[in-house]
PDB file of C-alpha atoms in Angstrom:
ATOM      1  CA  MET A  20     -27.013  33.523  35.920  1.00  0.00           C
ATOM      2  CA  ILE A  21     -23.486  34.045  34.316  1.00  0.00           C
ATOM      3  CA  GLU A  22     -21.786  32.602  36.661  1.00  0.00           C
ATOM      4  CA  ASP A  23     -23.569  29.341  36.140  1.00  0.00           C
ATOM      5  CA  GLU A  24     -22.741  29.278  32.504  1.00  0.00           C
ATOM      6  CA  PRO A  25     -19.274  28.462  32.529  1.00  0.00           C
ATOM      7  CA  THR A  26     -20.012  25.695  35.849  1.00  0.00           C
ATOM      8  CA  ASP A  27     -22.516  24.428  33.242  1.00  0.00           C
ATOM      9  CA  GLU A  28     -20.084  23.603  30.513  1.00  0.00           C
ATOM     10  CA  ILE A  29     -17.263  22.886  33.054  1.00  0.00           C
ATOM     11  CA  SER A  30     -19.907  19.982  34.258  1.00  0.00           C
ATOM     12  CA  GLU A  31     -20.615  19.061  30.881  1.00  0.00           C
ATOM     13  CA  ILE A  32     -16.901  18.530  29.735  1.00  0.00           C
ATOM     14  CA  GLU A  33     -16.663  16.676  33.168  1.00  0.00           C
ATOM     15  CA  ALA A  34     -19.273  14.254  31.936  1.00  0.00           C
ATOM     16  CA  GLN A  35     -17.536  14.168  28.369  1.00  0.00           C
ATOM     17  CA  ILE A  36     -13.832  13.125  30.329  1.00  0.00           C
ATOM     18  CA  GLU A  37     -15.767  10.531  32.429  1.00  0.00           C
ATOM     19  CA  GLU A  38     -17.040   9.065  29.270  1.00  0.00           C
ATOM     20  CA  LEU A  39     -14.229   9.091  27.391  1.00  0.00           C
ATOM     21  CA  ALA A  40     -12.475   7.171  30.109  1.00  0.00           C
ATOM     22  CA  GLU A  41     -14.842   4.800  29.885  1.00  0.00           C
ATOM     23  CA  SER A  42     -14.333   4.333  26.258  1.00  0.00           C
ATOM     24  CA  ALA A  43     -10.358   4.658  26.637  1.00  0.00           C
ATOM     25  CA  GLU A  44     -10.999   1.484  29.091  1.00  0.00           C
ATOM     26  CA  ARG A  45     -13.020  -0.610  27.002  1.00  0.00           C
ATOM     27  CA  SER A  46     -10.026  -0.030  24.006  1.00  0.00           C
ATOM     28  CA  ARG A  47      -7.384  -1.241  26.565  1.00  0.00           C
ATOM     29  CA  ARG A  48      -9.778  -4.572  27.088  1.00  0.00           C
ATOM     30  CA  ILE A  49     -10.003  -5.236  23.691  1.00  0.00           C
ATOM     31  CA  ILE A  50      -6.101  -4.677  22.855  1.00  0.00           C
ATOM     32  CA  LEU A  51      -5.484  -7.264  25.985  1.00  0.00           C
ATOM     33  CA  GLY A  52      -8.022  -9.510  24.186  1.00  0.00           C
ATOM     34  CA  SER A  53      -6.731  -8.933  20.886  1.00  0.00           C
ATOM     35  CA  LYS A  54      -2.870  -9.852  22.100  1.00  0.00           C
ATOM     36  CA  ILE A  55      -3.662 -12.736  23.921  1.00  0.00           C
ATOM     37  CA  ALA A  56      -5.995 -13.798  20.336  1.00  0.00           C
ATOM     38  CA  ILE A  57      -2.617 -13.404  18.656  1.00  0.00           C
ATOM     39  CA  ALA A  58      -0.728 -15.457  21.260  1.00  0.00           C
ATOM     40  CA  GLY A  59      -3.141 -18.386  21.509  1.00  0.00           C
ATOM     41  CA  GLY A  60      -3.189 -18.056  17.771  1.00  0.00           C
ATOM     42  CA  PHE A  61       0.739 -18.707  17.440  1.00  0.00           C
ATOM     43  CA  VAL A  62       0.538 -21.434  19.987  1.00  0.00           C
ATOM     44  CA  LEU A  63      -2.297 -23.210  18.441  1.00  0.00           C
ATOM     45  CA  LEU A  64      -0.244 -23.179  14.890  1.00  0.00           C
ATOM     46  CA  PHE A  65       3.158 -24.500  16.183  1.00  0.00           C
ATOM     47  CA  ALA A  66       1.196 -27.060  18.498  1.00  0.00           C
ATOM     48  CA  ALA A  67      -0.950 -28.087  14.662  1.00  0.00           C
ATOM     49  CA  LEU A  68       2.653 -28.120  12.830  1.00  0.00           C
ATOM     50  CA  LEU A  69       4.199 -30.066  15.723  1.00  0.00           C
ATOM     51  CA  GLY A  70       1.133 -32.405  14.642  1.00  0.00           C
ATOM     52  CA  LEU A  71      -0.072 -32.579  18.116  1.00  0.00           C
ATOM     53  CA  PHE A  72      -3.793 -32.629  16.615  1.00  0.00           C
ATOM     54  CA  SER A  73      -5.494 -35.139  14.330  1.00  0.00           C
ATOM     55  CA  SER A  74      -7.113 -32.709  12.412  1.00  0.00           C
ATOM     56  CA  GLY A  75      -3.716 -30.572  11.827  1.00  0.00           C
ATOM     57  CA  GLU A  76      -4.541 -28.650   8.967  1.00  0.00           C
ATOM     58  CA  THR A  77      -8.464 -27.323  10.478  1.00  0.00           C
ATOM     59  CA  ALA A  78      -5.937 -26.260  13.441  1.00  0.00           C
ATOM     60  CA  ALA A  79      -3.409 -24.479  11.536  1.00  0.00           C
ATOM     61  CA  LEU A  80      -6.222 -22.626   9.145  1.00  0.00           C
ATOM     62  CA  GLY A  81      -7.902 -21.737  12.712  1.00  0.00           C
ATOM     63  CA  SER A  82      -4.873 -20.594  14.158  1.00  0.00           C
ATOM     64  CA  ILE A  83      -3.955 -18.407  11.097  1.00  0.00           C
ATOM     65  CA  ALA A  84      -7.788 -16.746  11.569  1.00  0.00           C
ATOM     66  CA  LEU A  85      -7.239 -16.366  15.050  1.00  0.00           C
ATOM     67  CA  VAL A  86      -4.371 -14.220  14.621  1.00  0.00           C
ATOM     68  CA  LEU A  87      -5.200 -12.233  11.669  1.00  0.00           C
ATOM     69  CA  GLY A  88      -8.398 -11.156  13.564  1.00  0.00           C
ATOM     70  CA  GLY A  89      -6.323 -10.804  16.572  1.00  0.00           C
ATOM     71  CA  ILE A  90      -3.484  -8.130  14.679  1.00  0.00           C
ATOM     72  CA  VAL A  91      -7.049  -6.988  13.019  1.00  0.00           C
ATOM     73  CA  SER A  92      -8.739  -5.642  16.424  1.00  0.00           C
ATOM     74  CA  LEU A  93      -5.499  -4.780  17.442  1.00  0.00           C
ATOM     75  CA  GLY A  94      -4.430  -2.146  15.250  1.00  0.00           C
ATOM     76  CA  SER A  95      -8.345  -1.175  15.193  1.00  0.00           C
ATOM     77  CA  ASN A  96      -8.578  -0.429  18.949  1.00  0.00           C
ATOM     78  CA  VAL A  97      -4.801   0.927  19.334  1.00  0.00           C
ATOM     79  CA  SER A  98      -6.158   3.811  16.974  1.00  0.00           C
ATOM     80  CA  THR A  99      -9.711   3.925  18.601  1.00  0.00           C
ATOM     81  CA  LEU A 100      -7.320   4.566  22.049  1.00  0.00           C
ATOM     82  CA  ARG A 101      -5.268   6.791  20.552  1.00  0.00           C
ATOM     83  CA  GLN A 102      -7.902   9.340  19.277  1.00  0.00           C
ATOM     84  CA  THR A 103     -10.068   8.636  22.605  1.00  0.00           C
ATOM     85  CA  GLU A 104      -6.632  10.468  24.441  1.00  0.00           C
ATOM     86  CA  ALA A 105      -6.300  13.224  22.363  1.00  0.00           C
ATOM     87  CA  ALA A 106      -9.915  13.658  23.100  1.00  0.00           C
ATOM     88  CA  ILE A 107      -9.699  13.357  26.788  1.00  0.00           C
ATOM     89  CA  SER A 108      -6.312  16.008  26.413  1.00  0.00           C
ATOM     90  CA  THR A 109      -8.049  18.635  24.594  1.00  0.00           C
ATOM     91  CA  ALA A 110     -11.344  18.318  26.968  1.00  0.00           C
ATOM     92  CA  GLU A 111      -9.085  18.675  29.422  1.00  0.00           C
ATOM     93  CA  ALA A 112      -7.417  21.433  28.036  1.00  0.00           C
ATOM     94  CA  ARG A 113     -11.019  22.987  27.605  1.00  0.00           C
ATOM     95  CA  ARG A 114     -12.210  22.379  31.611  1.00  0.00           C
ATOM     96  CA  ALA A 115      -8.432  24.133  32.781  1.00  0.00           C
ATOM     97  CA  ARG A 116      -9.203  27.196  30.388  1.00  0.00           C
ATOM     98  CA  LEU A 117     -12.814  27.448  31.832  1.00  0.00           C
ATOM     99  CA  ILE A 118     -11.634  27.244  35.227  1.00  0.00           C
ATOM    100  CA  GLY A 119      -8.542  29.437  34.733  1.00  0.00           C
ATOM    101  CA  ASN A 120     -11.874  32.667  33.261  1.00  0.00           C
ATOM    102  CA  ILE A 121     -13.414  32.190  36.693  1.00  0.00           C
ATOM    103  CA  ASP A 122     -13.307  34.702  38.088  1.00  0.00           C
ATOM    104  CA  LEU A 123     -12.681  33.529  41.929  1.00  0.00           C
ATOM    105  CA  ARG A 124     -13.175  35.393  45.061  1.00  0.00           C
ATOM    106  CA  LEU A 125     -10.413  34.954  47.724  1.00  0.00           C
ATOM    107  CA  VAL A 126     -11.666  34.111  51.147  1.00  0.00           C
ATOM    108  CA  HIS A 127      -9.738  36.485  53.843  1.00  0.00           C
ATOM    109  CA  ASP A 128      -8.413  34.722  57.242  1.00  0.00           C
ATOM    110  CA  ALA A 129     -11.181  35.066  59.541  1.00  0.00           C
ATOM    111  CA  PRO A 130     -11.864  34.136  62.961  1.00  0.00           C
ATOM    112  CA  LEU A 131     -13.392  31.267  63.661  1.00  0.00           C
ATOM    113  CA  LYS A 132     -16.657  31.383  65.460  1.00  0.00           C
ATOM    114  CA  LEU A 133     -17.759  28.479  68.005  1.00  0.00           C
ATOM    115  CA  MET A 134     -21.462  27.766  68.494  1.00  0.00           C
TER     116      MET A 134
END
């Protein structure tokens, strides 16, 4: 039963790493969306300043809100991604330590028996 404890803990760590990896991927998608929102906001603002819209003031205010919202979302998710990647690194190091501490047996070369 003592041998099962490290393997159970390793399995739990691997499940945690998978969850963290999914979280990191969500953050990357949100970061991409934030960058698109910022770029779109700047394009909309530029178009509003050139007078391409009949209601230029409304478009300008909307574009500024889009840029600011994108910046806030970008900053928040970049920091979340960094924290998640640090947690993944820590979990992987812990998993490597546990695997290194397992007393593995060597299997010597034995002749193969054919059926």
